[in-house]
Amino acid sequence: MSFAYGLLQIVPTIAENREEKQKRAMQADFMQVVDREMGAFCERKAAEYGITRGMNLIELQVSITRDQCCCEELLMKNEEALPFLEKEREELMARRDAMFDRLQRLPVEGEFALDRSEVRIGRRECRTSTADGRNALLSKAEKYLENSVLDFPTEEYLQRAYNSISNIIGEMDKDIAIQQKGVSGEKEVNEQLRLYEGKYRILQNIVLESADSQGNTSEVDVYIITDRGLVVVEVKNYGNENQRLHITNDGRWVMEDIHNGNILRRIDSPVEQNTRHCLAVERLLAQELGEDCHIPVIPVIFIANNKVSIHNESRSSVIRVSEFYTFINSVQGTDTLSGEMQEKIENLLKEHNIGARDFPVKSRRRMVGLLEEVEAVFTNYVLYNNEVAEEYQKAIIRNTPVYEKKKRKWKKPSTMTIILCLLPYLPILLFDWTPEFRMVLLAGYTMMLFNIPVGLFAAVLLFFILIL
């Protein structure tokens, strides 16, 4: 049975209101449905992309690069180093550019930077983010994303991997510059030493075995055999224009700005190294020619760079190649070596030359390979997170309850109902009741036409106020 709230029955009945409340109570919490659906979706996508949910991504990155993040050292000849580094640099640049192309194709909002000047991707740093863009979706679905422990989005990690390869190439550029400077210095020295062919005996890159008590070899850039003695030359290519190589009286080597004298960098003194070479060849000469054979051994540092200024306060001989003739003629206090002795020294050095030794050159292919592996792993995380964010939006739309906002419909009473409801007004108006009592009845009954409980309450209240 349905009971109306009012006598005219123009508002919903008690039964209708109760039914509506029951329908709302029976409506399941839609977020629980979304959670269930998203849980199943995430498990399926995690298996598809080969990722482990809840993984600590910092530990994941460390596990990929653990014990392999250092450069690989390859042994090769000095002349092989520069071509090797240039070829490897070209290869790594191609691999870096290929990585950039892959990153550009990823569905992320914002763009990847070509350099480290500005990181322009991610949910927090991206300046091109829109209210309904991909980054907004990622923020809404953050509960379901794989971004554990990172204080930045996974897509930014890819930018950092790209930047790391750029840093590696930058380090290679420094190594190549050093090699190129060494090669250009040797070329400069060789060209100038041709001036002395026929006058002096010139031997280059002679390596003597077991030069000291530790068993280290002695590799000398240039031996120049003259009538004044055996000159042991160490070649260095330091400095550029507007720079001054300053050798202090206590043996320190510094590179200065030629204009203001500011120290640009400090340099390890090559004098000590050249001294070891001199002692090594002196031991060899004494061993082979006898202790009584006193052959002067003269240490010299050649600066193979005409651009840098040289200010030498020390007693060490630091000169340019072009100054050698003047220098050797200024050497005094030594006996003149005969041509026969010069030839004997030359043959002795050639006989004990063990050949140029291999030295380590840094190869960075392994490091780039590991970064590419990191890129592949984190690309899967980015793709996974994007699909999860899109599915989350669909799940919200799919499961959000839709309540129709209905206007309150007032039922139109029948003619008979209206007549029956108006009849009680006759006795109220016709009977000889007091005005106060008549007012109580009129107000209470009129309100009961629309809501019986309210009408009864109003009648009782007015009765107590006006009559009692």
PDB file of C-alpha atoms in Angstrom, residues 175-335:
ATOM      1  CA  ASP A 175      90.794  12.066 -24.951  1.00  0.00           C
ATOM      2  CA  ILE A 176      90.816  12.652 -28.706  1.00  0.00           C
ATOM      3  CA  ALA A 177      91.953  16.265 -28.220  1.00  0.00           C
ATOM      4  CA  ILE A 178      94.856  15.052 -26.073  1.00  0.00           C
ATOM      5  CA  GLN A 179      95.798  12.459 -28.668  1.00  0.00           C
ATOM      6  CA  GLN A 180      95.521  14.994 -31.499  1.00  0.00           C
ATOM      7  CA  LYS A 181      97.681  17.442 -29.620  1.00  0.00           C
ATOM      8  CA  GLY A 182     100.287  14.758 -29.039  1.00  0.00           C
ATOM      9  CA  VAL A 183     100.247  13.739 -32.712  1.00  0.00           C
ATOM     10  CA  SER A 184     100.495  17.344 -33.879  1.00  0.00           C
ATOM     11  CA  GLY A 185     103.376  17.909 -31.447  1.00  0.00           C
ATOM     12  CA  GLU A 186     105.252  14.875 -32.761  1.00  0.00           C
ATOM     13  CA  LYS A 187     104.633  16.029 -36.327  1.00  0.00           C
ATOM     14  CA  GLU A 188     105.986  19.489 -35.497  1.00  0.00           C
ATOM     15  CA  VAL A 189     109.097  18.009 -33.867  1.00  0.00           C
ATOM     16  CA  ASN A 190     109.729  15.579 -36.732  1.00  0.00           C
ATOM     17  CA  GLU A 191     109.537  18.349 -39.310  1.00  0.00           C
ATOM     18  CA  GLN A 192     112.023  20.496 -37.428  1.00  0.00           C
ATOM     19  CA  LEU A 193     114.382  17.612 -36.678  1.00  0.00           C
ATOM     20  CA  ARG A 194     114.778  17.018 -40.407  1.00  0.00           C
ATOM     21  CA  LEU A 195     116.916  20.161 -40.395  1.00  0.00           C
ATOM     22  CA  TYR A 196     119.539  18.270 -38.383  1.00  0.00           C
ATOM     23  CA  GLU A 197     119.651  15.112 -40.509  1.00  0.00           C
ATOM     24  CA  GLY A 198     123.239  14.393 -41.466  1.00  0.00           C
ATOM     25  CA  LYS A 199     124.603  16.551 -38.676  1.00  0.00           C
ATOM     26  CA  TYR A 200     123.227  14.588 -35.693  1.00  0.00           C
ATOM     27  CA  ARG A 201     122.104  11.002 -35.194  1.00  0.00           C
ATOM     28  CA  ILE A 202     118.403  11.035 -34.295  1.00  0.00           C
ATOM     29  CA  LEU A 203     116.557   8.043 -32.797  1.00  0.00           C
ATOM     30  CA  GLN A 204     112.875   8.193 -31.904  1.00  0.00           C
ATOM     31  CA  ASN A 205     110.641   6.124 -29.588  1.00  0.00           C
ATOM     32  CA  ILE A 206     113.421   3.945 -28.170  1.00  0.00           C
ATOM     33  CA  VAL A 207     112.234   1.710 -25.311  1.00  0.00           C
ATOM     34  CA  LEU A 208     114.776   0.280 -22.884  1.00  0.00           C
ATOM     35  CA  GLU A 209     113.928  -2.714 -20.741  1.00  0.00           C
ATOM     36  CA  SER A 210     114.094  -2.708 -16.920  1.00  0.00           C
ATOM     37  CA  ALA A 211     115.135   0.872 -16.576  1.00  0.00           C
ATOM     38  CA  ASP A 212     114.872   0.968 -12.769  1.00  0.00           C
ATOM     39  CA  SER A 213     114.747  -1.215  -9.699  1.00  0.00           C
ATOM     40  CA  GLN A 214     110.987  -1.665 -10.104  1.00  0.00           C
ATOM     41  CA  GLY A 215     111.435  -3.124 -13.572  1.00  0.00           C
ATOM     42  CA  ASN A 216     109.719  -0.255 -15.391  1.00  0.00           C
ATOM     43  CA  THR A 217     110.693   0.374 -18.980  1.00  0.00           C
ATOM     44  CA  SER A 218     112.033   3.686 -20.254  1.00  0.00           C
ATOM     45  CA  GLU A 219     110.393   5.032 -23.407  1.00  0.00           C
ATOM     46  CA  VAL A 220     112.106   8.152 -24.709  1.00  0.00           C
ATOM     47  CA  ASP A 221     110.552  10.353 -27.367  1.00  0.00           C
ATOM     48  CA  VAL A 222     113.835  11.352 -29.034  1.00  0.00           C
ATOM     49  CA  TYR A 223     117.538  10.566 -28.585  1.00  0.00           C
ATOM     50  CA  ILE A 224     119.860  13.036 -30.345  1.00  0.00           C
ATOM     51  CA  ILE A 225     123.466  11.889 -30.525  1.00  0.00           C
ATOM     52  CA  THR A 226     125.801  14.867 -30.955  1.00  0.00           C
ATOM     53  CA  ASP A 227     129.504  15.527 -30.539  1.00  0.00           C
ATOM     54  CA  ARG A 228     128.645  17.241 -27.227  1.00  0.00           C
ATOM     55  CA  GLY A 229     126.895  14.207 -25.774  1.00  0.00           C
ATOM     56  CA  LEU A 230     123.691  12.140 -25.817  1.00  0.00           C
ATOM     57  CA  VAL A 231     120.623  14.385 -25.622  1.00  0.00           C
ATOM     58  CA  VAL A 232     117.536  12.768 -24.035  1.00  0.00           C
ATOM     59  CA  VAL A 233     114.440  14.626 -25.253  1.00  0.00           C
ATOM     60  CA  GLU A 234     110.951  14.600 -23.772  1.00  0.00           C
ATOM     61  CA  VAL A 235     108.394  16.201 -26.128  1.00  0.00           C
ATOM     62  CA  LYS A 236     105.416  18.083 -24.674  1.00  0.00           C
ATOM     63  CA  ASN A 237     102.691  20.044 -26.428  1.00  0.00           C
ATOM     64  CA  TYR A 238     101.328  22.410 -23.793  1.00  0.00           C
ATOM     65  CA  GLY A 239      99.253  25.560 -24.067  1.00  0.00           C
ATOM     66  CA  ASN A 240      97.645  27.729 -26.743  1.00  0.00           C
ATOM     67  CA  GLU A 241      97.564  31.343 -27.795  1.00  0.00           C
ATOM     68  CA  ASN A 242      97.299  33.926 -25.027  1.00  0.00           C
ATOM     69  CA  GLN A 243      98.805  31.456 -22.553  1.00  0.00           C
ATOM     70  CA  ARG A 244     102.183  31.321 -20.838  1.00  0.00           C
ATOM     71  CA  LEU A 245     103.981  28.226 -19.601  1.00  0.00           C
ATOM     72  CA  HIS A 246     105.607  29.336 -16.360  1.00  0.00           C
ATOM     73  CA  ILE A 247     108.291  27.106 -14.804  1.00  0.00           C
ATOM     74  CA  THR A 248     109.156  28.467 -11.378  1.00  0.00           C
ATOM     75  CA  ASN A 249     112.599  28.348  -9.824  1.00  0.00           C
ATOM     76  CA  ASP A 250     111.448  25.555  -7.491  1.00  0.00           C
ATOM     77  CA  GLY A 251     110.369  23.385 -10.426  1.00  0.00           C
ATOM     78  CA  ARG A 252     106.609  23.920 -10.511  1.00  0.00           C
ATOM     79  CA  TRP A 253     104.896  24.000 -13.924  1.00  0.00           C
ATOM     80  CA  VAL A 254     101.794  26.158 -14.322  1.00  0.00           C
ATOM     81  CA  MET A 255      99.827  27.486 -17.291  1.00  0.00           C
ATOM     82  CA  GLU A 256      98.954  31.171 -16.942  1.00  0.00           C
ATOM     83  CA  ASP A 257      96.850  33.729 -18.738  1.00  0.00           C
ATOM     84  CA  ILE A 258      99.404  35.843 -20.609  1.00  0.00           C
ATOM     85  CA  HIS A 259      97.438  39.064 -19.988  1.00  0.00           C
ATOM     86  CA  ASN A 260      96.696  38.987 -16.260  1.00  0.00           C
ATOM     87  CA  GLY A 261      98.939  36.190 -14.986  1.00  0.00           C
ATOM     88  CA  ASN A 262      96.068  34.154 -13.533  1.00  0.00           C
ATOM     89  CA  ILE A 263      96.850  30.462 -13.147  1.00  0.00           C
ATOM     90  CA  LEU A 264      94.728  28.426 -15.574  1.00  0.00           C
ATOM     91  CA  ARG A 265      95.930  24.996 -14.488  1.00  0.00           C
ATOM     92  CA  ARG A 266      98.842  23.219 -12.885  1.00  0.00           C
ATOM     93  CA  ILE A 267     100.906  20.711 -14.860  1.00  0.00           C
ATOM     94  CA  ASP A 268     102.824  17.685 -13.671  1.00  0.00           C
ATOM     95  CA  SER A 269     106.472  18.434 -14.251  1.00  0.00           C
ATOM     96  CA  PRO A 270     107.999  16.248 -17.002  1.00  0.00           C
ATOM     97  CA  VAL A 271     111.489  16.911 -15.610  1.00  0.00           C
ATOM     98  CA  GLU A 272     111.307  14.042 -13.135  1.00  0.00           C
ATOM     99  CA  GLN A 273     110.206  11.655 -15.874  1.00  0.00           C
ATOM    100  CA  ASN A 274     113.018  12.754 -18.143  1.00  0.00           C
ATOM    101  CA  THR A 275     115.517  12.434 -15.302  1.00  0.00           C
ATOM    102  CA  ARG A 276     114.545   8.759 -14.918  1.00  0.00           C
ATOM    103  CA  HIS A 277     115.170   8.253 -18.639  1.00  0.00           C
ATOM    104  CA  CYS A 278     118.603   9.864 -18.325  1.00  0.00           C
ATOM    105  CA  LEU A 279     119.560   7.644 -15.386  1.00  0.00           C
ATOM    106  CA  ALA A 280     118.350   4.593 -17.304  1.00  0.00           C
ATOM    107  CA  VAL A 281     120.487   5.304 -20.354  1.00  0.00           C
ATOM    108  CA  GLU A 282     123.494   6.192 -18.166  1.00  0.00           C
ATOM    109  CA  ARG A 283     123.242   2.759 -16.526  1.00  0.00           C
ATOM    110  CA  LEU A 284     123.030   1.126 -19.933  1.00  0.00           C
ATOM    111  CA  LEU A 285     126.098   2.992 -21.243  1.00  0.00           C
ATOM    112  CA  ALA A 286     128.109   2.175 -18.122  1.00  0.00           C
ATOM    113  CA  GLN A 287     127.084  -1.468 -18.321  1.00  0.00           C
ATOM    114  CA  GLU A 288     127.936  -1.850 -22.012  1.00  0.00           C
ATOM    115  CA  LEU A 289     130.849   0.567 -22.455  1.00  0.00           C
ATOM    116  CA  GLY A 290     132.409   0.393 -19.009  1.00  0.00           C
ATOM    117  CA  GLU A 291     132.345   2.568 -15.939  1.00  0.00           C
ATOM    118  CA  ASP A 292     135.261   4.646 -17.194  1.00  0.00           C
ATOM    119  CA  CYS A 293     133.384   5.704 -20.293  1.00  0.00           C
ATOM    120  CA  HIS A 294     131.986   9.071 -19.293  1.00  0.00           C
ATOM    121  CA  ILE A 295     129.497  10.042 -21.977  1.00  0.00           C
ATOM    122  CA  PRO A 296     127.583  13.238 -21.193  1.00  0.00           C
ATOM    123  CA  VAL A 297     123.800  12.668 -20.988  1.00  0.00           C
ATOM    124  CA  ILE A 298     121.926  15.930 -21.496  1.00  0.00           C
ATOM    125  CA  PRO A 299     118.202  16.186 -20.542  1.00  0.00           C
ATOM    126  CA  VAL A 300     116.042  18.528 -22.625  1.00  0.00           C
ATOM    127  CA  ILE A 301     112.308  19.277 -22.738  1.00  0.00           C
ATOM    128  CA  PHE A 302     110.998  20.229 -26.190  1.00  0.00           C
ATOM    129  CA  ILE A 303     107.815  22.352 -26.223  1.00  0.00           C
ATOM    130  CA  ALA A 304     106.218  21.443 -29.556  1.00  0.00           C
ATOM    131  CA  ASN A 305     103.970  24.487 -29.702  1.00  0.00           C
ATOM    132  CA  ASN A 306     104.923  27.854 -31.126  1.00  0.00           C
ATOM    133  CA  LYS A 307     101.749  29.542 -29.879  1.00  0.00           C
ATOM    134  CA  VAL A 308     102.409  29.344 -26.151  1.00  0.00           C
ATOM    135  CA  SER A 309     104.821  31.702 -24.412  1.00  0.00           C
ATOM    136  CA  ILE A 310     107.548  30.135 -22.226  1.00  0.00           C
ATOM    137  CA  HIS A 311     108.865  31.692 -19.009  1.00  0.00           C
ATOM    138  CA  ASN A 312     111.477  29.427 -17.447  1.00  0.00           C
ATOM    139  CA  GLU A 313     112.980  30.368 -14.078  1.00  0.00           C
ATOM    140  CA  SER A 314     114.364  26.903 -13.341  1.00  0.00           C
ATOM    141  CA  ARG A 315     117.701  25.349 -14.299  1.00  0.00           C
ATOM    142  CA  SER A 316     115.997  22.746 -16.483  1.00  0.00           C
ATOM    143  CA  SER A 317     116.448  23.032 -20.229  1.00  0.00           C
ATOM    144  CA  VAL A 318     113.003  23.793 -21.683  1.00  0.00           C
ATOM    145  CA  ILE A 319     113.236  24.979 -25.292  1.00  0.00           C
ATOM    146  CA  ARG A 320     111.566  24.861 -28.677  1.00  0.00           C
ATOM    147  CA  VAL A 321     112.949  22.524 -31.351  1.00  0.00           C
ATOM    148  CA  SER A 322     114.061  25.506 -33.405  1.00  0.00           C
ATOM    149  CA  GLU A 323     116.325  26.572 -30.525  1.00  0.00           C
ATOM    150  CA  PHE A 324     118.173  23.237 -30.334  1.00  0.00           C
ATOM    151  CA  TYR A 325     121.141  24.199 -32.487  1.00  0.00           C
ATOM    152  CA  THR A 326     121.886  27.257 -30.345  1.00  0.00           C
ATOM    153  CA  PHE A 327     121.335  25.246 -27.194  1.00  0.00           C
ATOM    154  CA  ILE A 328     123.665  22.362 -28.054  1.00  0.00           C
ATOM    155  CA  ASN A 329     126.434  24.697 -29.114  1.00  0.00           C
ATOM    156  CA  SER A 330     126.144  26.490 -25.764  1.00  0.00           C
ATOM    157  CA  VAL A 331     126.812  23.283 -23.818  1.00  0.00           C
ATOM    158  CA  GLN A 332     130.267  23.577 -22.277  1.00  0.00           C
ATOM    159  CA  GLY A 333     132.578  21.511 -20.123  1.00  0.00           C
ATOM    160  CA  THR A 334     132.207  18.268 -22.094  1.00  0.00           C
ATOM    161  CA  ASP A 335     134.688  16.357 -24.215  1.00  0.00           C
TER     162      ASP A 335
END
